[in-house]
Amino acid sequence: MKSLFKVNYDLYIYIPVFILCLLGVLVIYSASGSSAIVDSQINKIFLGFLVMFIINNISPDFIQSFVSRYAYWINVILLLAVILVGTNAMGATRWLNLGFMTIQPSELMKISLPLLISYLIFKNNKPSGFKNILKYGFLVFMPTLLVFVQPDLGTAIIIALSGLIILFNAGISYTFIFSMFAVMSFMFPVLWVLLMDYQKQRILTMFDPEIDKLGSGYHIIQSKIAIGNGGFSGKGFLDGTQTQLGFIPEQHTDFIFSAFSEEYGFLGVLIVFALYLTIILRLYFISKKINNIYQKLVTNSILFIFSFYVFVNMGMISGIVPVVGVPLPFFSYGGTFMLTQMICFGIVCSFYSNLDLNYKKRKYKKALTR
Amino acid sequence: MIKKKNNEIHLHQIEKRTNVILGIVFILFSILLINYFKIQIINGTENADKAYNNTVRKVTMEPLRGLIYDRNNNVIADNIIQFDLNIRPENIENYGGLRDIRKEKLIKFLIEIESILKIDMDIENIVKRALSKQSFQKTKIYSSFDSDEVGHLINLVEHKEGIEMGTSIVRHYQYEDLFFHSLGYVGKPNKKELDESEFITRNSMVGKAGIEKYYDEYLHGESGLKDIIINASGRVKSEDIKKMPVSGKDLQVSLDLDLQALIKNKFKDKKGVAVVLDVNTGDIIAYYSAPSVNANKFSKGMSSKDYVNILNNPGSPLLNRITHGLYPPASTIKPFIAVGAIMGDYIDPNEEIFSAATYRVGDQIFKEWQNWGHGDIDMRRSLSRSSNYYYYDLGYQMGVDYMHDLLSVFGFGEKTPILEVDGMKTGINPSNEWKIKTYGERFYKGEEIMISIGSGNISASPIQMANAIKLIANGGKQYELKFNYKKDKRLVKDLNLNEDWLNPVRGGLYDTVNTKDGTGRVIRKKTDVIVAGKTGTAQVFSSKALEEEYEEENIAEKLRNHSLFVGYAPYDAPEIAFVVVGENQGGGSGFAAELSGEIVEKYLGIQKEKGEQH
């Protein structure tokens, strides 16, 4: 009970996140040239930190036994609502207007889903047996499908992965995984037919951007030129020609790191890598310390999804991953995404800040089982 | 609890899998890092070049084109500011969408503008040009040299977004059609011209024809060079001048503005040619082919409707009749036949022969133009009265092949050497070889004698005629003809014509103008300068006309004879040689001789007065 009166925070997470946010603001300013966008991003960072800090100080028990069980279902209802009464923008229906604010339920699903799966595994143990796996499969793919039809392939893949990685982590047998892979590869042609034309195009152009130089390949080509133009030490703040003259598409959102790479070069890229790795290693360290299965699974899912975001975004703008419209955590401009990341980290920090309690509980439990 | 033991998860199991996950993350990050190293370090220079090429465009800056002066320092081609009405599609209300939609909106907009301004616009063409550019770039829809007019128009559409006034510098020919066939005109470069010169860009104006084309480099000057920095949508962000343009040099041509104007006024809507040459230098003093075209239409750019109108004009104004119009030389050939007769000893110029009303070859009868013949005439009189009989007889004696060689010496059937002009028609200077090649048979005697009066299978261009008479005037010095007044004369060859061969002929040419029954006597009324020359009347009507009564009034204009005159002046110290061809203007003693007299009076008469005043 001591912990209730203690202010919890974790500088190993807060500081690198803060530096990344600052670098992000710098590039957003350079890329958009708009102080309105910068102001808005600063507000979002402030709000994000506030949310992270608050969640940091919420009891993990509350998250585990309350949030985990209901957030998912509420989120599914919100996703259904998006399909029925969602706001359409740029050819996709992803947003829900709540009157006082607009939210993107698919973003929240990235945390709601792992929370529920982890909770269920914690409760029911190992995901094995046909019936059991079918249940988890349903829980993972229902929201995935709801997001896929929006259409939002990138987020759908992340949601699916955020659940599947927990099943993997919880020890689903390799035999099962490989047989699923085998089935998937047979399914691929079917899936290909289901993809929208622009999604197919994106995948094709990843393999050879030159086939569509002026269409979707143009973005990748220009983005790679921008990154390469940075060279070792970069062109300098506000001096990247690709960035300043608008050759990079969506350069303050999805392609923000192209702009960063151009202006700060390979040196800057290394620094950002170091910051991301610091966060990842910190998450790994926390995961090691945690002895609660639920918390461990949630933390690992967050670790993986966070890393996966970084990989897909940086890979997509440098031409080794298809352009799926995935933002770069703490860098890209955008509110809901920033908030989701902060919530995730707040949850992990909450776990870590209350480690002692868990440890005691585990000891107690161990004593009981003996 | 015990029942579920198999299913229970152990923390160490999870940790094992966590390590696998971290391993995967490390592999993915390594791939990323290698990829960034490859793009930024290994291919860094290459990508930096690509980035540079993305944004930097090398643009040439057009120099001011050199002016063109006539021989008396009158400007005959310069550059002036033109006031344009431009559209800028991005400013048009509700502009945007797919190409077809934009096209529709543009057409609607232009139709509206057209109805407000009540001006002629080639909407189809404007839409095509506008759509080929970015929507923030302007497209010209109307232009005028009159700023008030354009200002008035812009006031009418003041409330419309997307239309604006601008200026551009264009080549201007203030005498419009006066020098079209000599100066030529400038225009936008075509693909070939763009490929051939590194300094020519889409914005350049290049000489398309005539002097403008021949002296294009000289008049054009050196283009400047600048780097412009553009952004992804093609907008110019900044520019960096690398080299300032150097204006083109001015050019003085040997043409005489006043003389050209006189000729044009004389022709009015008639068709034909007048060329005046400087016999001592080869300078071309007048060079007018009627009808002509307003050169500004080409340099400013015209609507396709205007162009079709020009093409469909029955007078073929684009045709340069001086070099590409072929006419039967008619009696203007006689002086050259006469020179050949003396050279070849076919006749003693002083010997009088009886010129009857008809000339007979076998059972063919050839009529003299004067029903009763000319009686006893020598060579001088044969020229001044333009006897056919005298030349039928010479033609009969000489034969076509001798005449062919003779006329070749005077440049018939060959390209006339003009510095600035290469393309021209050479006409037909017939020989037996030619006849066999063309018709598979030799000349009949009856055909041969037609050649000697410049009819039948012979044709020549006015420039050949002018050049040939020039050779008689200056004793056979073939100077290269030229428009460039400042360039030194160049003797291509000297025919070294013996004065004894030329003088009887020159005498005949003198008599033509200066005796009271000479065919060119009308010239005396026009000028006091002593002129020598020869009339010619080219049959347009079929050769049967020779045997029928030819009455000018009763014949449709296009079938009327061509009026020809070749000559030089002053007689004793020739300065100029000239040719006048008036299509369908009747006999050579009429229109052609009159204009010749006026030309001489204008050019030499005034000069003489000036000389006396000083």
JSON list of N, CA, C and O in Angstrom, two decimals, chain B residues 204-246:
[
{"chain": "B", "resi": 204, "resn": "SER", "atom": "N", "xyz": [13.34, 29.87, -76.98]},
{"chain": "B", "resi": 204, "resn": "SER", "atom": "CA", "xyz": [14.10, 30.64, -77.96]},
{"chain": "B", "resi": 204, "resn": "SER", "atom": "C", "xyz": [13.23, 30.97, -79.17]},
{"chain": "B", "resi": 204, "resn": "SER", "atom": "O", "xyz": [12.23, 30.33, -79.44]},
{"chain": "B", "resi": 205, "resn": "MET", "atom": "N", "xyz": [13.68, 32.02, -79.87]},
{"chain": "B", "resi": 205, "resn": "MET", "atom": "CA", "xyz": [13.11, 32.33, -81.17]},
{"chain": "B", "resi": 205, "resn": "MET", "atom": "C", "xyz": [14.23, 32.05, -82.16]},
{"chain": "B", "resi": 205, "resn": "MET", "atom": "O", "xyz": [15.34, 32.56, -81.99]},
{"chain": "B", "resi": 206, "resn": "VAL", "atom": "N", "xyz": [13.96, 31.24, -83.15]},
{"chain": "B", "resi": 206, "resn": "VAL", "atom": "CA", "xyz": [15.00, 30.97, -84.12]},
{"chain": "B", "resi": 206, "resn": "VAL", "atom": "C", "xyz": [14.55, 31.40, -85.50]},
{"chain": "B", "resi": 206, "resn": "VAL", "atom": "O", "xyz": [13.36, 31.43, -85.79]},
{"chain": "B", "resi": 207, "resn": "GLY", "atom": "N", "xyz": [15.52, 31.77, -86.32]},
{"chain": "B", "resi": 207, "resn": "GLY", "atom": "CA", "xyz": [15.21, 32.14, -87.69]},
{"chain": "B", "resi": 207, "resn": "GLY", "atom": "C", "xyz": [14.69, 30.92, -88.42]},
{"chain": "B", "resi": 207, "resn": "GLY", "atom": "O", "xyz": [15.29, 29.85, -88.39]},
{"chain": "B", "resi": 208, "resn": "LYS", "atom": "N", "xyz": [13.53, 31.10, -89.04]},
{"chain": "B", "resi": 208, "resn": "LYS", "atom": "CA", "xyz": [12.90, 29.94, -89.69]},
{"chain": "B", "resi": 208, "resn": "LYS", "atom": "C", "xyz": [13.12, 29.97, -91.19]},
{"chain": "B", "resi": 208, "resn": "LYS", "atom": "O", "xyz": [12.99, 28.95, -91.87]},
{"chain": "B", "resi": 209, "resn": "ALA", "atom": "N", "xyz": [13.38, 31.16, -91.73]},
{"chain": "B", "resi": 209, "resn": "ALA", "atom": "CA", "xyz": [13.50, 31.26, -93.18]},
{"chain": "B", "resi": 209, "resn": "ALA", "atom": "C", "xyz": [14.30, 32.51, -93.50]},
{"chain": "B", "resi": 209, "resn": "ALA", "atom": "O", "xyz": [14.47, 33.40, -92.66]},
{"chain": "B", "resi": 210, "resn": "GLY", "atom": "N", "xyz": [14.82, 32.55, -94.71]},
{"chain": "B", "resi": 210, "resn": "GLY", "atom": "CA", "xyz": [15.45, 33.76, -95.23]},
{"chain": "B", "resi": 210, "resn": "GLY", "atom": "C", "xyz": [16.67, 34.20, -94.45]},
{"chain": "B", "resi": 210, "resn": "GLY", "atom": "O", "xyz": [17.42, 33.39, -93.90]},
{"chain": "B", "resi": 211, "resn": "ILE", "atom": "N", "xyz": [16.86, 35.52, -94.42]},
{"chain": "B", "resi": 211, "resn": "ILE", "atom": "CA", "xyz": [18.02, 36.10, -93.75]},
{"chain": "B", "resi": 211, "resn": "ILE", "atom": "C", "xyz": [18.00, 35.77, -92.26]},
{"chain": "B", "resi": 211, "resn": "ILE", "atom": "O", "xyz": [19.03, 35.49, -91.66]},
{"chain": "B", "resi": 212, "resn": "GLU", "atom": "N", "xyz": [16.83, 35.80, -91.67]},
{"chain": "B", "resi": 212, "resn": "GLU", "atom": "CA", "xyz": [16.71, 35.47, -90.24]},
{"chain": "B", "resi": 212, "resn": "GLU", "atom": "C", "xyz": [17.28, 34.08, -89.97]},
{"chain": "B", "resi": 212, "resn": "GLU", "atom": "O", "xyz": [17.88, 33.83, -88.94]},
{"chain": "B", "resi": 213, "resn": "LYS", "atom": "N", "xyz": [17.09, 33.19, -90.92]},
{"chain": "B", "resi": 213, "resn": "LYS", "atom": "CA", "xyz": [17.57, 31.83, -90.72]},
{"chain": "B", "resi": 213, "resn": "LYS", "atom": "C", "xyz": [19.07, 31.76, -91.00]},
{"chain": "B", "resi": 213, "resn": "LYS", "atom": "O", "xyz": [19.83, 31.19, -90.21]},
{"chain": "B", "resi": 214, "resn": "TYR", "atom": "N", "xyz": [19.49, 32.37, -92.11]},
{"chain": "B", "resi": 214, "resn": "TYR", "atom": "CA", "xyz": [20.90, 32.26, -92.50]},
{"chain": "B", "resi": 214, "resn": "TYR", "atom": "C", "xyz": [21.81, 32.90, -91.45]},
{"chain": "B", "resi": 214, "resn": "TYR", "atom": "O", "xyz": [22.85, 32.38, -91.11]},
{"chain": "B", "resi": 215, "resn": "TYR", "atom": "N", "xyz": [21.40, 34.07, -90.94]},
{"chain": "B", "resi": 215, "resn": "TYR", "atom": "CA", "xyz": [22.24, 34.77, -89.95]},
{"chain": "B", "resi": 215, "resn": "TYR", "atom": "C", "xyz": [21.74, 34.52, -88.52]},
{"chain": "B", "resi": 215, "resn": "TYR", "atom": "O", "xyz": [21.93, 35.37, -87.65]},
{"chain": "B", "resi": 216, "resn": "ASP", "atom": "N", "xyz": [21.10, 33.40, -88.31]},
{"chain": "B", "resi": 216, "resn": "ASP", "atom": "CA", "xyz": [20.46, 33.16, -87.02]},
{"chain": "B", "resi": 216, "resn": "ASP", "atom": "C", "xyz": [21.44, 33.28, -85.85]},
{"chain": "B", "resi": 216, "resn": "ASP", "atom": "O", "xyz": [21.17, 33.95, -84.86]},
{"chain": "B", "resi": 217, "resn": "GLU", "atom": "N", "xyz": [22.57, 32.63, -85.97]},
{"chain": "B", "resi": 217, "resn": "GLU", "atom": "CA", "xyz": [23.54, 32.65, -84.87]},
{"chain": "B", "resi": 217, "resn": "GLU", "atom": "C", "xyz": [24.03, 34.07, -84.59]},
{"chain": "B", "resi": 217, "resn": "GLU", "atom": "O", "xyz": [24.15, 34.48, -83.45]},
{"chain": "B", "resi": 218, "resn": "TYR", "atom": "N", "xyz": [24.32, 34.79, -85.70]},
{"chain": "B", "resi": 218, "resn": "TYR", "atom": "CA", "xyz": [24.83, 36.15, -85.62]},
{"chain": "B", "resi": 218, "resn": "TYR", "atom": "C", "xyz": [23.80, 37.07, -84.96]},
{"chain": "B", "resi": 218, "resn": "TYR", "atom": "O", "xyz": [24.12, 37.85, -84.07]},
{"chain": "B", "resi": 219, "resn": "LEU", "atom": "N", "xyz": [22.55, 36.94, -85.39]},
{"chain": "B", "resi": 219, "resn": "LEU", "atom": "CA", "xyz": [21.50, 37.82, -84.88]},
{"chain": "B", "resi": 219, "resn": "LEU", "atom": "C", "xyz": [21.06, 37.40, -83.46]},
{"chain": "B", "resi": 219, "resn": "LEU", "atom": "O", "xyz": [20.69, 38.23, -82.65]},
{"chain": "B", "resi": 220, "resn": "HIS", "atom": "N", "xyz": [21.15, 36.12, -83.22]},
{"chain": "B", "resi": 220, "resn": "HIS", "atom": "CA", "xyz": [20.63, 35.58, -81.95]},
{"chain": "B", "resi": 220, "resn": "HIS", "atom": "C", "xyz": [21.46, 36.03, -80.74]},
{"chain": "B", "resi": 220, "resn": "HIS", "atom": "O", "xyz": [20.93, 36.35, -79.69]},
{"chain": "B", "resi": 221, "resn": "GLY", "atom": "N", "xyz": [22.76, 36.06, -80.90]},
{"chain": "B", "resi": 221, "resn": "GLY", "atom": "CA", "xyz": [23.61, 36.41, -79.77]},
{"chain": "B", "resi": 221, "resn": "GLY", "atom": "C", "xyz": [23.87, 35.19, -78.91]},
{"chain": "B", "resi": 221, "resn": "GLY", "atom": "O", "xyz": [23.56, 34.06, -79.31]},
{"chain": "B", "resi": 222, "resn": "GLU", "atom": "N", "xyz": [24.47, 35.43, -77.73]},
{"chain": "B", "resi": 222, "resn": "GLU", "atom": "CA", "xyz": [24.79, 34.31, -76.86]},
{"chain": "B", "resi": 222, "resn": "GLU", "atom": "C", "xyz": [23.76, 34.24, -75.73]},
{"chain": "B", "resi": 222, "resn": "GLU", "atom": "O", "xyz": [23.54, 35.21, -75.02]},
{"chain": "B", "resi": 223, "resn": "SER", "atom": "N", "xyz": [23.21, 33.08, -75.58]},
{"chain": "B", "resi": 223, "resn": "SER", "atom": "CA", "xyz": [22.22, 32.90, -74.52]},
{"chain": "B", "resi": 223, "resn": "SER", "atom": "C", "xyz": [22.91, 32.93, -73.16]},
{"chain": "B", "resi": 223, "resn": "SER", "atom": "O", "xyz": [24.05, 32.53, -73.03]},
{"chain": "B", "resi": 224, "resn": "GLY", "atom": "N", "xyz": [22.18, 33.44, -72.19]},
{"chain": "B", "resi": 224, "resn": "GLY", "atom": "CA", "xyz": [22.68, 33.38, -70.82]},
{"chain": "B", "resi": 224, "resn": "GLY", "atom": "C", "xyz": [22.30, 32.04, -70.21]},
{"chain": "B", "resi": 224, "resn": "GLY", "atom": "O", "xyz": [21.58, 31.25, -70.81]},
{"chain": "B", "resi": 225, "resn": "LEU", "atom": "N", "xyz": [22.84, 31.80, -69.03]},
{"chain": "B", "resi": 225, "resn": "LEU", "atom": "CA", "xyz": [22.58, 30.52, -68.39]},
{"chain": "B", "resi": 225, "resn": "LEU", "atom": "C", "xyz": [22.28, 30.76, -66.93]},
{"chain": "B", "resi": 225, "resn": "LEU", "atom": "O", "xyz": [22.98, 31.52, -66.26]},
{"chain": "B", "resi": 226, "resn": "LYS", "atom": "N", "xyz": [21.24, 30.14, -66.44]},
{"chain": "B", "resi": 226, "resn": "LYS", "atom": "CA", "xyz": [21.00, 30.23, -65.01]},
{"chain": "B", "resi": 226, "resn": "LYS", "atom": "C", "xyz": [20.49, 28.91, -64.47]},
{"chain": "B", "resi": 226, "resn": "LYS", "atom": "O", "xyz": [19.88, 28.12, -65.20]},
{"chain": "B", "resi": 227, "resn": "ASP", "atom": "N", "xyz": [20.79, 28.67, -63.22]},
{"chain": "B", "resi": 227, "resn": "ASP", "atom": "CA", "xyz": [20.24, 27.50, -62.54]},
{"chain": "B", "resi": 227, "resn": "ASP", "atom": "C", "xyz": [19.00, 27.96, -61.81]},
{"chain": "B", "resi": 227, "resn": "ASP", "atom": "O", "xyz": [19.04, 28.92, -61.05]},
{"chain": "B", "resi": 228, "resn": "ILE", "atom": "N", "xyz": [17.91, 27.27, -62.04]},
{"chain": "B", "resi": 228, "resn": "ILE", "atom": "CA", "xyz": [16.76, 27.60, -61.21]},
{"chain": "B", "resi": 228, "resn": "ILE", "atom": "C", "xyz": [16.47, 26.41, -60.31]},
{"chain": "B", "resi": 228, "resn": "ILE", "atom": "O", "xyz": [16.63, 25.26, -60.69]},
{"chain": "B", "resi": 229, "resn": "ILE", "atom": "N", "xyz": [16.10, 26.73, -59.09]},
{"chain": "B", "resi": 229, "resn": "ILE", "atom": "CA", "xyz": [15.79, 25.69, -58.12]},
{"chain": "B", "resi": 229, "resn": "ILE", "atom": "C", "xyz": [14.28, 25.53, -58.11]},
{"chain": "B", "resi": 229, "resn": "ILE", "atom": "O", "xyz": [13.57, 26.51, -57.88]},
{"chain": "B", "resi": 230, "resn": "ILE", "atom": "N", "xyz": [13.83, 24.34, -58.40]},
{"chain": "B", "resi": 230, "resn": "ILE", "atom": "CA", "xyz": [12.38, 24.13, -58.41]},
{"chain": "B", "resi": 230, "resn": "ILE", "atom": "C", "xyz": [12.01, 23.14, -57.32]},
{"chain": "B", "resi": 230, "resn": "ILE", "atom": "O", "xyz": [12.82, 22.34, -56.90]},
{"chain": "B", "resi": 231, "resn": "ASN", "atom": "N", "xyz": [10.78, 23.24, -56.90]},
{"chain": "B", "resi": 231, "resn": "ASN", "atom": "CA", "xyz": [10.32, 22.27, -55.91]},
{"chain": "B", "resi": 231, "resn": "ASN", "atom": "C", "xyz": [9.61, 21.13, -56.60]},
{"chain": "B", "resi": 231, "resn": "ASN", "atom": "O", "xyz": [9.57, 21.05, -57.82]},
{"chain": "B", "resi": 232, "resn": "ALA", "atom": "N", "xyz": [9.06, 20.21, -55.80]},
{"chain": "B", "resi": 232, "resn": "ALA", "atom": "CA", "xyz": [8.52, 18.98, -56.37]},
{"chain": "B", "resi": 232, "resn": "ALA", "atom": "C", "xyz": [7.39, 19.24, -57.35]},
{"chain": "B", "resi": 232, "resn": "ALA", "atom": "O", "xyz": [7.19, 18.50, -58.29]},
{"chain": "B", "resi": 233, "resn": "SER", "atom": "N", "xyz": [6.64, 20.33, -57.17]},
{"chain": "B", "resi": 233, "resn": "SER", "atom": "CA", "xyz": [5.54, 20.58, -58.09]},
{"chain": "B", "resi": 233, "resn": "SER", "atom": "C", "xyz": [5.97, 21.47, -59.24]},
{"chain": "B", "resi": 233, "resn": "SER", "atom": "O", "xyz": [5.15, 21.92, -60.02]},
{"chain": "B", "resi": 234, "resn": "GLY", "atom": "N", "xyz": [7.27, 21.75, -59.35]},
{"chain": "B", "resi": 234, "resn": "GLY", "atom": "CA", "xyz": [7.78, 22.46, -60.50]},
{"chain": "B", "resi": 234, "resn": "GLY", "atom": "C", "xyz": [7.81, 23.97, -60.36]},
{"chain": "B", "resi": 234, "resn": "GLY", "atom": "O", "xyz": [8.14, 24.69, -61.29]},
{"chain": "B", "resi": 235, "resn": "ARG", "atom": "N", "xyz": [7.45, 24.47, -59.21]},
{"chain": "B", "resi": 235, "resn": "ARG", "atom": "CA", "xyz": [7.49, 25.90, -58.99]},
{"chain": "B", "resi": 235, "resn": "ARG", "atom": "C", "xyz": [8.92, 26.37, -58.77]},
{"chain": "B", "resi": 235, "resn": "ARG", "atom": "O", "xyz": [9.70, 25.71, -58.10]},
{"chain": "B", "resi": 236, "resn": "VAL", "atom": "N", "xyz": [9.22, 27.54, -59.30]},
{"chain": "B", "resi": 236, "resn": "VAL", "atom": "CA", "xyz": [10.57, 28.07, -59.13]},
{"chain": "B", "resi": 236, "resn": "VAL", "atom": "C", "xyz": [10.72, 28.66, -57.74]},
{"chain": "B", "resi": 236, "resn": "VAL", "atom": "O", "xyz": [9.90, 29.46, -57.29]},
{"chain": "B", "resi": 237, "resn": "LYS", "atom": "N", "xyz": [11.77, 28.24, -57.03]},
{"chain": "B", "resi": 237, "resn": "LYS", "atom": "CA", "xyz": [11.99, 28.73, -55.68]},
{"chain": "B", "resi": 237, "resn": "LYS", "atom": "C", "xyz": [13.06, 29.82, -55.66]},
{"chain": "B", "resi": 237, "resn": "LYS", "atom": "O", "xyz": [12.97, 30.79, -54.91]},
{"chain": "B", "resi": 238, "resn": "SER", "atom": "N", "xyz": [14.10, 29.63, -56.43]},
{"chain": "B", "resi": 238, "resn": "SER", "atom": "CA", "xyz": [15.13, 30.65, -56.48]},
{"chain": "B", "resi": 238, "resn": "SER", "atom": "C", "xyz": [15.94, 30.43, -57.76]},
{"chain": "B", "resi": 238, "resn": "SER", "atom": "O", "xyz": [15.80, 29.41, -58.41]},
{"chain": "B", "resi": 239, "resn": "GLU", "atom": "N", "xyz": [16.74, 31.40, -58.13]},
{"chain": "B", "resi": 239, "resn": "GLU", "atom": "CA", "xyz": [17.56, 31.23, -59.31]},
{"chain": "B", "resi": 239, "resn": "GLU", "atom": "C", "xyz": [18.95, 31.81, -59.12]},
{"chain": "B", "resi": 239, "resn": "GLU", "atom": "O", "xyz": [19.18, 32.68, -58.30]},
{"chain": "B", "resi": 240, "resn": "ASP", "atom": "N", "xyz": [19.87, 31.29, -59.91]},
{"chain": "B", "resi": 240, "resn": "ASP", "atom": "CA", "xyz": [21.26, 31.64, -59.74]},
{"chain": "B", "resi": 240, "resn": "ASP", "atom": "C", "xyz": [21.84, 31.85, -61.14]},
{"chain": "B", "resi": 240, "resn": "ASP", "atom": "O", "xyz": [21.97, 30.91, -61.91]},
{"chain": "B", "resi": 241, "resn": "ILE", "atom": "N", "xyz": [22.12, 33.11, -61.48]},
{"chain": "B", "resi": 241, "resn": "ILE", "atom": "CA", "xyz": [22.58, 33.41, -62.83]},
{"chain": "B", "resi": 241, "resn": "ILE", "atom": "C", "xyz": [24.05, 33.02, -62.98]},
{"chain": "B", "resi": 241, "resn": "ILE", "atom": "O", "xyz": [24.89, 33.46, -62.23]},
{"chain": "B", "resi": 242, "resn": "LYS", "atom": "N", "xyz": [24.31, 32.18, -63.97]},
{"chain": "B", "resi": 242, "resn": "LYS", "atom": "CA", "xyz": [25.68, 31.72, -64.20]},
{"chain": "B", "resi": 242, "resn": "LYS", "atom": "C", "xyz": [26.37, 32.56, -65.27]},
{"chain": "B", "resi": 242, "resn": "LYS", "atom": "O", "xyz": [27.58, 32.73, -65.26]},
{"chain": "B", "resi": 243, "resn": "LYS", "atom": "N", "xyz": [25.57, 33.00, -66.23]},
{"chain": "B", "resi": 243, "resn": "LYS", "atom": "CA", "xyz": [26.16, 33.74, -67.35]},
{"chain": "B", "resi": 243, "resn": "LYS", "atom": "C", "xyz": [25.09, 34.65, -67.92]},
{"chain": "B", "resi": 243, "resn": "LYS", "atom": "O", "xyz": [23.98, 34.21, -68.20]},
{"chain": "B", "resi": 244, "resn": "MET", "atom": "N", "xyz": [25.44, 35.93, -68.06]},
{"chain": "B", "resi": 244, "resn": "MET", "atom": "CA", "xyz": [24.47, 36.87, -68.60]},
{"chain": "B", "resi": 244, "resn": "MET", "atom": "C", "xyz": [24.38, 36.69, -70.11]},
{"chain": "B", "resi": 244, "resn": "MET", "atom": "O", "xyz": [25.38, 36.37, -70.75]},
{"chain": "B", "resi": 245, "resn": "PRO", "atom": "N", "xyz": [23.20, 36.91, -70.69]},
{"chain": "B", "resi": 245, "resn": "PRO", "atom": "CA", "xyz": [23.10, 36.79, -72.14]},
{"chain": "B", "resi": 245, "resn": "PRO", "atom": "C", "xyz": [23.80, 37.95, -72.85]},
{"chain": "B", "resi": 245, "resn": "PRO", "atom": "O", "xyz": [23.91, 39.04, -72.30]},
{"chain": "B", "resi": 246, "resn": "VAL", "atom": "N", "xyz": [24.33, 37.69, -74.02]},
{"chain": "B", "resi": 246, "resn": "VAL", "atom": "CA", "xyz": [24.94, 38.74, -74.85]},
{"chain": "B", "resi": 246, "resn": "VAL", "atom": "C", "xyz": [24.03, 38.95, -76.05]},
{"chain": "B", "resi": 246, "resn": "VAL", "atom": "O", "xyz": [23.75, 38.02, -76.80]}
]
